[in-house]
PDB file of C-alpha atoms in Angstrom:
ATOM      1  CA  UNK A   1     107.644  99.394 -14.053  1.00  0.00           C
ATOM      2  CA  UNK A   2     103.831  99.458 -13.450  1.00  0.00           C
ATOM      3  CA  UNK A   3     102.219  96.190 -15.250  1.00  0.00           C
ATOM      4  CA  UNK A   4      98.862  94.527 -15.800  1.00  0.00           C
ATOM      5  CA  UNK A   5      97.624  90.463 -16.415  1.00  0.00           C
ATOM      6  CA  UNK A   6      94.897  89.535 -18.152  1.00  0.00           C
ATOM      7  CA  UNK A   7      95.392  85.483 -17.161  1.00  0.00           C
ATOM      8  CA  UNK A   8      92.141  84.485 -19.593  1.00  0.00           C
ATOM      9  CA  UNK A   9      92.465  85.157 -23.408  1.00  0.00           C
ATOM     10  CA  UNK A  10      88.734  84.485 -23.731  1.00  0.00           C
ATOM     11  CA  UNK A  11      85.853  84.528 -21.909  1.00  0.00           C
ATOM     12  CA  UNK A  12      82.280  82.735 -22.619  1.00  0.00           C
ATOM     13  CA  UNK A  13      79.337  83.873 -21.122  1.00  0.00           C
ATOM     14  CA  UNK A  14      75.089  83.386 -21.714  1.00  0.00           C
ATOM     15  CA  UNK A  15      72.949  86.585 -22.660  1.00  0.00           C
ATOM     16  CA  UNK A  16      71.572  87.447 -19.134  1.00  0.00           C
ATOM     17  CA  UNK A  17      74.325  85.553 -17.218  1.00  0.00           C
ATOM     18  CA  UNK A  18      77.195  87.801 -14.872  1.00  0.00           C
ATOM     19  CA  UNK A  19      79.880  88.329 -16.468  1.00  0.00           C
ATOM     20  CA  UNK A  20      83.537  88.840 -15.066  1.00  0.00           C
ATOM     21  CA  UNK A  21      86.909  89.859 -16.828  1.00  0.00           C
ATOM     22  CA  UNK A  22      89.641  89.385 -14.559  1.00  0.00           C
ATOM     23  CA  UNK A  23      92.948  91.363 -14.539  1.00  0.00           C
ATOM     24  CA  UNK A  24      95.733  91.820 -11.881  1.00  0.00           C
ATOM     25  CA  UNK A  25      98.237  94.616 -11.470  1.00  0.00           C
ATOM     26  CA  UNK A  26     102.150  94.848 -10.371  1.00  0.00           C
ATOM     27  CA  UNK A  27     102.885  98.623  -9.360  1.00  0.00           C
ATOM     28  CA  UNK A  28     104.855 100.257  -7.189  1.00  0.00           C
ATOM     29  CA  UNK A  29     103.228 103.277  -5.608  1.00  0.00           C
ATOM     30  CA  UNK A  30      99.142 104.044  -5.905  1.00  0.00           C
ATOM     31  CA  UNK A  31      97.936 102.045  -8.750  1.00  0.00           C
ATOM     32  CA  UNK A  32      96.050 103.956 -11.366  1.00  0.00           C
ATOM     33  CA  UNK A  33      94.110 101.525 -13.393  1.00  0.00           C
ATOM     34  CA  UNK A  34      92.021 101.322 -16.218  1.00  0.00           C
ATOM     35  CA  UNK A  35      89.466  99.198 -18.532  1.00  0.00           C
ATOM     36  CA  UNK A  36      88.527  99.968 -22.158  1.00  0.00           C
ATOM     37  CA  UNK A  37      86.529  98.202 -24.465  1.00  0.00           C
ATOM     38  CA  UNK A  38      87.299  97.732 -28.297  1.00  0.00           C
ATOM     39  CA  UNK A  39      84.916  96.636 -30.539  1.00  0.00           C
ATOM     40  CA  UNK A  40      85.698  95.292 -34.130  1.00  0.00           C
ATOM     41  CA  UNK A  41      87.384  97.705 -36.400  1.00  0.00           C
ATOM     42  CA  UNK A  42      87.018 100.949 -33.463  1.00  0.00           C
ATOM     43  CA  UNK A  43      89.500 102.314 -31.256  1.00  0.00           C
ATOM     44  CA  UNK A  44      89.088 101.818 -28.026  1.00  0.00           C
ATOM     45  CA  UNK A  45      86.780 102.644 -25.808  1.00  0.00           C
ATOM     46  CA  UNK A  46      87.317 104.250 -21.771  1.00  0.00           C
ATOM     47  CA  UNK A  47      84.831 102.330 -19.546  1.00  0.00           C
ATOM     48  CA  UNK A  48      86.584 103.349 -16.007  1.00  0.00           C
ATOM     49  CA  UNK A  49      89.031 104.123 -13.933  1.00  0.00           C
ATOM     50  CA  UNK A  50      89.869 103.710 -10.353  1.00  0.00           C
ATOM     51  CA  UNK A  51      92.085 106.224  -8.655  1.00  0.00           C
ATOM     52  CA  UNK A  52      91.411 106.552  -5.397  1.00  0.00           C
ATOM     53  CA  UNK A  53      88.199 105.902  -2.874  1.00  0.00           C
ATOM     54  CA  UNK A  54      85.329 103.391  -3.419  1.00  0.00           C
ATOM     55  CA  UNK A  55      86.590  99.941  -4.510  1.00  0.00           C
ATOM     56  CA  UNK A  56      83.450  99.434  -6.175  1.00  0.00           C
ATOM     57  CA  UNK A  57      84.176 101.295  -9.059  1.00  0.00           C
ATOM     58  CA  UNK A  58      81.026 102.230 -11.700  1.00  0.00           C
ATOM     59  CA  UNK A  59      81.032 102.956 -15.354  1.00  0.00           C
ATOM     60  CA  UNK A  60      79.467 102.840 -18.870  1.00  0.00           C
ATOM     61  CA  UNK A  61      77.312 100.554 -20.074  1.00  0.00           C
ATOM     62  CA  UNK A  62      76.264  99.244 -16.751  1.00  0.00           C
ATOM     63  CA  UNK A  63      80.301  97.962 -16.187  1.00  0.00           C
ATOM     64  CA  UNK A  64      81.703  98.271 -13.057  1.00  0.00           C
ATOM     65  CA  UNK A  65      85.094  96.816 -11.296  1.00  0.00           C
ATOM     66  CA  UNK A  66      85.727  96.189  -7.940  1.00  0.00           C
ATOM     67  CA  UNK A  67      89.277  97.119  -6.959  1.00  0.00           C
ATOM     68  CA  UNK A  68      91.145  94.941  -4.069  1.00  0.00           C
ATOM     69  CA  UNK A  69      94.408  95.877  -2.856  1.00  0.00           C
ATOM     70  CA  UNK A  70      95.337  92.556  -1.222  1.00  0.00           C
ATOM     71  CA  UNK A  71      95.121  90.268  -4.188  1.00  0.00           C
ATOM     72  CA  UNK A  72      96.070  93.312  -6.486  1.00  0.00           C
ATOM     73  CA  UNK A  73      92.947  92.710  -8.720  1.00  0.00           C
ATOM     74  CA  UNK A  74      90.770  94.751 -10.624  1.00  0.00           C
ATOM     75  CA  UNK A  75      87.965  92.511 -12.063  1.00  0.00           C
ATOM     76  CA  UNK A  76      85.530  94.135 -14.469  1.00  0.00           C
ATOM     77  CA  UNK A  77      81.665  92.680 -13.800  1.00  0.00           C
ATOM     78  CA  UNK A  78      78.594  93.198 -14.984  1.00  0.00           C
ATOM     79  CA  UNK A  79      75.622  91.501 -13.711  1.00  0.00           C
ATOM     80  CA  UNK A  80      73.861  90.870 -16.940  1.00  0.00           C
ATOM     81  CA  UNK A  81      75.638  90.333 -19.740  1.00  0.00           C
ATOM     82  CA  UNK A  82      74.390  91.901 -23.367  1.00  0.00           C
ATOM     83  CA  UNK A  83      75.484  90.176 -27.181  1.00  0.00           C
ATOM     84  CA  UNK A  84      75.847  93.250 -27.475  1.00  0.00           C
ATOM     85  CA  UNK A  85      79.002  93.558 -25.039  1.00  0.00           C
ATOM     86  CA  UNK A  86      80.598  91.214 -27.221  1.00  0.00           C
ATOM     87  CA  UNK A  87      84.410  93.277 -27.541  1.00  0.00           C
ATOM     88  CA  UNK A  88      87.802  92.826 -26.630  1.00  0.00           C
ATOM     89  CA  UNK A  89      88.073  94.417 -23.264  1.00  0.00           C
ATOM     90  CA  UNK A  90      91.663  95.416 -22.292  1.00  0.00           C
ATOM     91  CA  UNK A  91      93.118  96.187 -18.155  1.00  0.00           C
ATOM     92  CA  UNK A  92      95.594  99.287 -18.262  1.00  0.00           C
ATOM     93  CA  UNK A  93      97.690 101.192 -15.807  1.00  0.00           C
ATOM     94  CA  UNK A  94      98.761 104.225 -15.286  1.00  0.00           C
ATOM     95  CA  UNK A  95     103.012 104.538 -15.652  1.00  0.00           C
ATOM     96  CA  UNK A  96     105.264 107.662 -15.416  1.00  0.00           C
ATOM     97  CA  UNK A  97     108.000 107.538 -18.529  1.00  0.00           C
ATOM     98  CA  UNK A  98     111.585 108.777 -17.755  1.00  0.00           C
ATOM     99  CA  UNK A  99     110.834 112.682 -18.782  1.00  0.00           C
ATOM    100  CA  UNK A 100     107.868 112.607 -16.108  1.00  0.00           C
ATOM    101  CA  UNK A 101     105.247 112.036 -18.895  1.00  0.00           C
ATOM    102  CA  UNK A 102     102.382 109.591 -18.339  1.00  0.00           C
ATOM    103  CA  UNK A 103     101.806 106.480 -20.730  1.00  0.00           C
ATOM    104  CA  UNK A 104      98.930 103.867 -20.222  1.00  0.00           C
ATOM    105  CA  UNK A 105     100.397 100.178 -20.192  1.00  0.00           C
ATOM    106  CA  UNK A 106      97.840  98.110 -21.683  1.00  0.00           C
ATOM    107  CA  UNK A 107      97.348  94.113 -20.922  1.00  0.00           C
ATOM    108  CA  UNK A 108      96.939  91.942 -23.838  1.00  0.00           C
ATOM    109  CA  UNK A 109      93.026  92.075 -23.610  1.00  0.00           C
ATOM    110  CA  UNK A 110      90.525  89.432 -22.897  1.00  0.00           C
ATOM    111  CA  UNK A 111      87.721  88.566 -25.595  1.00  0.00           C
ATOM    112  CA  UNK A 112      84.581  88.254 -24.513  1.00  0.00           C
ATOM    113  CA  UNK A 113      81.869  86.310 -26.329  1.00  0.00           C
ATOM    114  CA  UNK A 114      78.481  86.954 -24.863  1.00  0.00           C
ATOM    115  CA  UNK A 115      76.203  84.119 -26.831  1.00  0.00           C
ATOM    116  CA  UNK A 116      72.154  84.667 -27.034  1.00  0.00           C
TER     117      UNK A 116
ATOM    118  CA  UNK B   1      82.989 109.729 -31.489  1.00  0.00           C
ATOM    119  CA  UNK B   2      85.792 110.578 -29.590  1.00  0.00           C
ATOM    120  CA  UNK B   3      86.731 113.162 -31.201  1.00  0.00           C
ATOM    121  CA  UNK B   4      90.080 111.810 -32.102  1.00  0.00           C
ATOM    122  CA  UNK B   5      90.844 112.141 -35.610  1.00  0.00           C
ATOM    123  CA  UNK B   6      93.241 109.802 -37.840  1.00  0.00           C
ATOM    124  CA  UNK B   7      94.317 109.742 -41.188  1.00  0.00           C
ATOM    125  CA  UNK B   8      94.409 107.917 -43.628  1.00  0.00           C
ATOM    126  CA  UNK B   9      91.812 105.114 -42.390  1.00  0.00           C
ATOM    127  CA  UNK B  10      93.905 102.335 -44.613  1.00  0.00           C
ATOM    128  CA  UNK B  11      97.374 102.909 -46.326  1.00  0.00           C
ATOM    129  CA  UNK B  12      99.438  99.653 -47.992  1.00  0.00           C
ATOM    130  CA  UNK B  13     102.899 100.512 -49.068  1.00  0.00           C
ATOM    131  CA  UNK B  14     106.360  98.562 -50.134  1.00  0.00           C
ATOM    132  CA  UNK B  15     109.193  97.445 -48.092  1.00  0.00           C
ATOM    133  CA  UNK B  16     111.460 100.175 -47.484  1.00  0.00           C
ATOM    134  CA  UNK B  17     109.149 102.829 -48.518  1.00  0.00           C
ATOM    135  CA  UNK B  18     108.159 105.881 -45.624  1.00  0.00           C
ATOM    136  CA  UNK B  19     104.573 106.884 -44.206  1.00  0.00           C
ATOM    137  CA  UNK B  20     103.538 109.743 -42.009  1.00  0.00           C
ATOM    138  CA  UNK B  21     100.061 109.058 -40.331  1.00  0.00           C
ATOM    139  CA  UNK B  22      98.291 111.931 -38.948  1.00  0.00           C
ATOM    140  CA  UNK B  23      96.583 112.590 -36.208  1.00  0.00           C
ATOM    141  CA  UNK B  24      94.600 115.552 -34.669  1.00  0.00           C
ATOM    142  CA  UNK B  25      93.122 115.077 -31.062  1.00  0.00           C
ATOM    143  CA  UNK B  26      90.346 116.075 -29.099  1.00  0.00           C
ATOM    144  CA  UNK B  27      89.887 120.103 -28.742  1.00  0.00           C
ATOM    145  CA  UNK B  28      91.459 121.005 -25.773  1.00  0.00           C
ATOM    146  CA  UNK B  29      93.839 118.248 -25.524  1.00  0.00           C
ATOM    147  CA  UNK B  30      97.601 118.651 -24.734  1.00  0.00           C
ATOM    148  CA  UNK B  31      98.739 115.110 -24.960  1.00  0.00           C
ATOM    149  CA  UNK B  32      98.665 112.768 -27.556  1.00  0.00           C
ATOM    150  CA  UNK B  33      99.746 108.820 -27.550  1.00  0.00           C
ATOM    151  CA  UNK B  34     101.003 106.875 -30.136  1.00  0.00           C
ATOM    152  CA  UNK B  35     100.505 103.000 -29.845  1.00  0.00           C
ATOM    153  CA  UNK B  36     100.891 100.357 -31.806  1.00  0.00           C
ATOM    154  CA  UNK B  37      98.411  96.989 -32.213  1.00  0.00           C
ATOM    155  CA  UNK B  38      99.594  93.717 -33.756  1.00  0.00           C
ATOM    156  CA  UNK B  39      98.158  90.205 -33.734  1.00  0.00           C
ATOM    157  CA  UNK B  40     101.352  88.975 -31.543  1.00  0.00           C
ATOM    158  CA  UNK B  41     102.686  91.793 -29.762  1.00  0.00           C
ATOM    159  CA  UNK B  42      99.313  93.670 -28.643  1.00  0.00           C
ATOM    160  CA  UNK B  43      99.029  97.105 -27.672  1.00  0.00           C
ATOM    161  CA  UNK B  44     101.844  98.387 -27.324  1.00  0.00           C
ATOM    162  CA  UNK B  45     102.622 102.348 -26.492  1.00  0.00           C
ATOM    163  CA  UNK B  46     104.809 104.194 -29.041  1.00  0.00           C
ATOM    164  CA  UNK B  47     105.416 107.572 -27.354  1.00  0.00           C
ATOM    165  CA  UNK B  48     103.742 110.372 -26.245  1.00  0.00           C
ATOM    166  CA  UNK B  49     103.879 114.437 -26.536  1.00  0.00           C
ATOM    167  CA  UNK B  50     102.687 117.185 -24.299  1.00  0.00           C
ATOM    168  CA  UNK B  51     102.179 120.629 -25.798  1.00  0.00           C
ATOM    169  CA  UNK B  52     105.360 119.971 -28.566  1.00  0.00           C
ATOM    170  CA  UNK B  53     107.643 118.124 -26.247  1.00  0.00           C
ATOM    171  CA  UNK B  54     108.000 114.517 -25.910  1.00  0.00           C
ATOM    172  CA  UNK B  55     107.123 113.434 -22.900  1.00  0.00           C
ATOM    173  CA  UNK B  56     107.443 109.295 -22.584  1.00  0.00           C
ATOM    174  CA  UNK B  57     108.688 107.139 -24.809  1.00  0.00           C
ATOM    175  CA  UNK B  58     108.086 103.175 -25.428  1.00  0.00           C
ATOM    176  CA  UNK B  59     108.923 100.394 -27.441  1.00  0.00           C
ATOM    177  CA  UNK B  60     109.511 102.643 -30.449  1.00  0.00           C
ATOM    178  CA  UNK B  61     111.885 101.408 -32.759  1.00  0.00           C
ATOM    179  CA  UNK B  62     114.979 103.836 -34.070  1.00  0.00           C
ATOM    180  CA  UNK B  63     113.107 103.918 -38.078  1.00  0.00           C
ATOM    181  CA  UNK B  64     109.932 105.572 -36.317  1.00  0.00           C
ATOM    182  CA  UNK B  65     109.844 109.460 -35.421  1.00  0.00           C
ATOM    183  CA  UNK B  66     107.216 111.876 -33.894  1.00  0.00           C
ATOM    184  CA  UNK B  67     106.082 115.125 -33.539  1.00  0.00           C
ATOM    185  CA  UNK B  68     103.209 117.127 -31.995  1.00  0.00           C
ATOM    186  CA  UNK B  69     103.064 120.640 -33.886  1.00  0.00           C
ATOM    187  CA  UNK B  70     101.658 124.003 -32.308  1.00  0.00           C
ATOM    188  CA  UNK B  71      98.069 123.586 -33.452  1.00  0.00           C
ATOM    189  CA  UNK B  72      98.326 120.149 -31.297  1.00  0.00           C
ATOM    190  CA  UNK B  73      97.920 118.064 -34.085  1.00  0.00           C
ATOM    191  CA  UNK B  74     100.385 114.825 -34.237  1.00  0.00           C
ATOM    192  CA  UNK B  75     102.058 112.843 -36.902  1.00  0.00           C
ATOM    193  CA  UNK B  76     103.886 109.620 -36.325  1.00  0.00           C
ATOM    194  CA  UNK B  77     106.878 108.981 -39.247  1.00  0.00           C
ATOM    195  CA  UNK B  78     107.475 105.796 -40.379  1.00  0.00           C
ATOM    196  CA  UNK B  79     110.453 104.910 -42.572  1.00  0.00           C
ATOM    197  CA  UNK B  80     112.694 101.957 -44.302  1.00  0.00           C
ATOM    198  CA  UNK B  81     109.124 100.275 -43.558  1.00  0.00           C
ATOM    199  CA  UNK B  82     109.016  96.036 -42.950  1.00  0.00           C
ATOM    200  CA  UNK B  83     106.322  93.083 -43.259  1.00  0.00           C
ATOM    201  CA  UNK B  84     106.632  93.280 -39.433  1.00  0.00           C
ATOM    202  CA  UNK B  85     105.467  96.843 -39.171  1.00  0.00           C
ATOM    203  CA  UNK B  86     101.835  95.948 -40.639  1.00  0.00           C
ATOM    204  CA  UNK B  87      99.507  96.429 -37.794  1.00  0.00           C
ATOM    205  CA  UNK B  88      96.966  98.854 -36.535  1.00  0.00           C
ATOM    206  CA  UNK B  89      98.344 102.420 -35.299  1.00  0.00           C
ATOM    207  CA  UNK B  90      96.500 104.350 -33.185  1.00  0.00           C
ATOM    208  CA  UNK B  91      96.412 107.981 -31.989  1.00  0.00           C
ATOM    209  CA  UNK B  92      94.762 108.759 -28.235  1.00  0.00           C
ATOM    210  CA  UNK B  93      94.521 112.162 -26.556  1.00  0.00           C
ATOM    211  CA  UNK B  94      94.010 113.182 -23.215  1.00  0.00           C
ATOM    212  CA  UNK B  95      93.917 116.411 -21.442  1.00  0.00           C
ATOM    213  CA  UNK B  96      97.213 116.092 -19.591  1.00  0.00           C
ATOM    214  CA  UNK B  97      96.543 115.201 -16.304  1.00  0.00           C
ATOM    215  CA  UNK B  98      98.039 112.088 -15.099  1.00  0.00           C
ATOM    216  CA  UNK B  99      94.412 110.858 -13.756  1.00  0.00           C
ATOM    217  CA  UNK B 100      92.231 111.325 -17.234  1.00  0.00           C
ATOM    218  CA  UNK B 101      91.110 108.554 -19.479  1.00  0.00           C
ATOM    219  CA  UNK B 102      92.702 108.801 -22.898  1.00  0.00           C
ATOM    220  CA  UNK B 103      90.535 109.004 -25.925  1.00  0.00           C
ATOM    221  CA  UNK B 104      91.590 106.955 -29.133  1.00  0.00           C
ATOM    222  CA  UNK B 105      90.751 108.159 -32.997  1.00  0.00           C
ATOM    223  CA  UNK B 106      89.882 104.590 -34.915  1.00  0.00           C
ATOM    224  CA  UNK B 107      93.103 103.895 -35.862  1.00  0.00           C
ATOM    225  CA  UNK B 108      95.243 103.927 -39.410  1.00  0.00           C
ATOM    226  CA  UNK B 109      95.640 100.593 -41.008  1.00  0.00           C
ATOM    227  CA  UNK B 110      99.035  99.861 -42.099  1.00  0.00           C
ATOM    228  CA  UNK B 111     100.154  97.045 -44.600  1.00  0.00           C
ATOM    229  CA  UNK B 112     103.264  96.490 -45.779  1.00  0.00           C
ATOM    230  CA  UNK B 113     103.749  94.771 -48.688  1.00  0.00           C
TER     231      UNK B 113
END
């Protein structure tokens, strides 16, 4: 089964500062991963997604992730952070279920804390 | 706004008592998630549909039931409810393609009391 790791449960960063959220994937086959962003009391949010092509991956909010097959990582960046981007930012991947559906396996989310 | 819609928002009920939440998805959309978000397990995936059939199917326990209806819209059934099923259910939608995002309403509340 297709997995993702979010190894940091929090993340501190300085208004204007980079900022990077790591996550690593298990999969067998293409991986088809994901990062969302949920802010207090939402759902959550799609940022991107990287299928196939560039490994530099860009999204909303000035997000990107850069995708790299030999350590299996797919670190979200951003090279100024806002207070704003203050959320709970979660890694998924793409699995197929038994009955060919698709389901999105979620990591248990980093929080990031972006302090003025 | 995704364009995801739940209902209700909040809902607290008793121990052993049965809830349906509701959920309608984004025009268009043929396939609808069901996950579930708690404090120590996370977010976890319930099940999904596709156009009225069930499609994949998670950590759902044996007391919870789904269903996606013609007009698309889903409900998730919830029955001989426990303290442990408090948490935060939500409802995404997608288009059907293995490849597209999925869109999430804001979520029901649930407390159990």
């Amino acid at each position: 089964a297709q997995s993702v790791a979010q190894p940091e449960d929090q993340v501190n960063v300085a208004e204007g500062n980079p900022l990077t959220v790591k996550c690593t994937y298990s999969v067998s086959g293409n991986p088809y991963l994901f990062w969302y962003v949920q802010y207090p009391n939402r759902g959550l949010q799609f940022l991107l997604k990287y299928i196939t092509g560039d490994n530099l991956v860009k999204g909303s909010y000035g997000f990107e992730a850069e995708f790299n097959k030999s350590q299996t990582s797919f670190h979200l960046k951003k090279p100024s952070a806002l207070v704003s981007d203050s959320a709970l930012y979660f890694c998924a991947v793409r699995d197929i279920g038994d009955t060919g559906g698709f389901k999105t396996i979620f990591g248990a989310g980093t929080r990031l804390f972006v302090k003025a | 706004d995704s364009g995801v819609t739940q209902t209700p928002k909040h809902l607290i009920t008793a121990t052993g008592q049965r809830v349906t939440l509701r959920c309608s998805p984004r025009s268009g959309d043929l396939s609808v998630y069901w996950y579930q978000q708690s404090l120590d397990q996370g977010l976890q995936f319930l099940i999904q549909y596709y156009n009225g059939e069930e499609r994949a199917k998670g950590n759902i326990l044996e007391r919870f039931s789904a269903q996606q209806f013609p007009d698309l819209h889903s409900e998730l059934n919830l029955s001989s409810l426990e303290l442990g099923d408090s948490a935060l259910y939500f409802c995404a939608s997608s288009a059907g393609g293995n490849l597209g995002e999925a869109f999430f309403g804001q979520g029901t509340r649930l407390t159990v009391v």
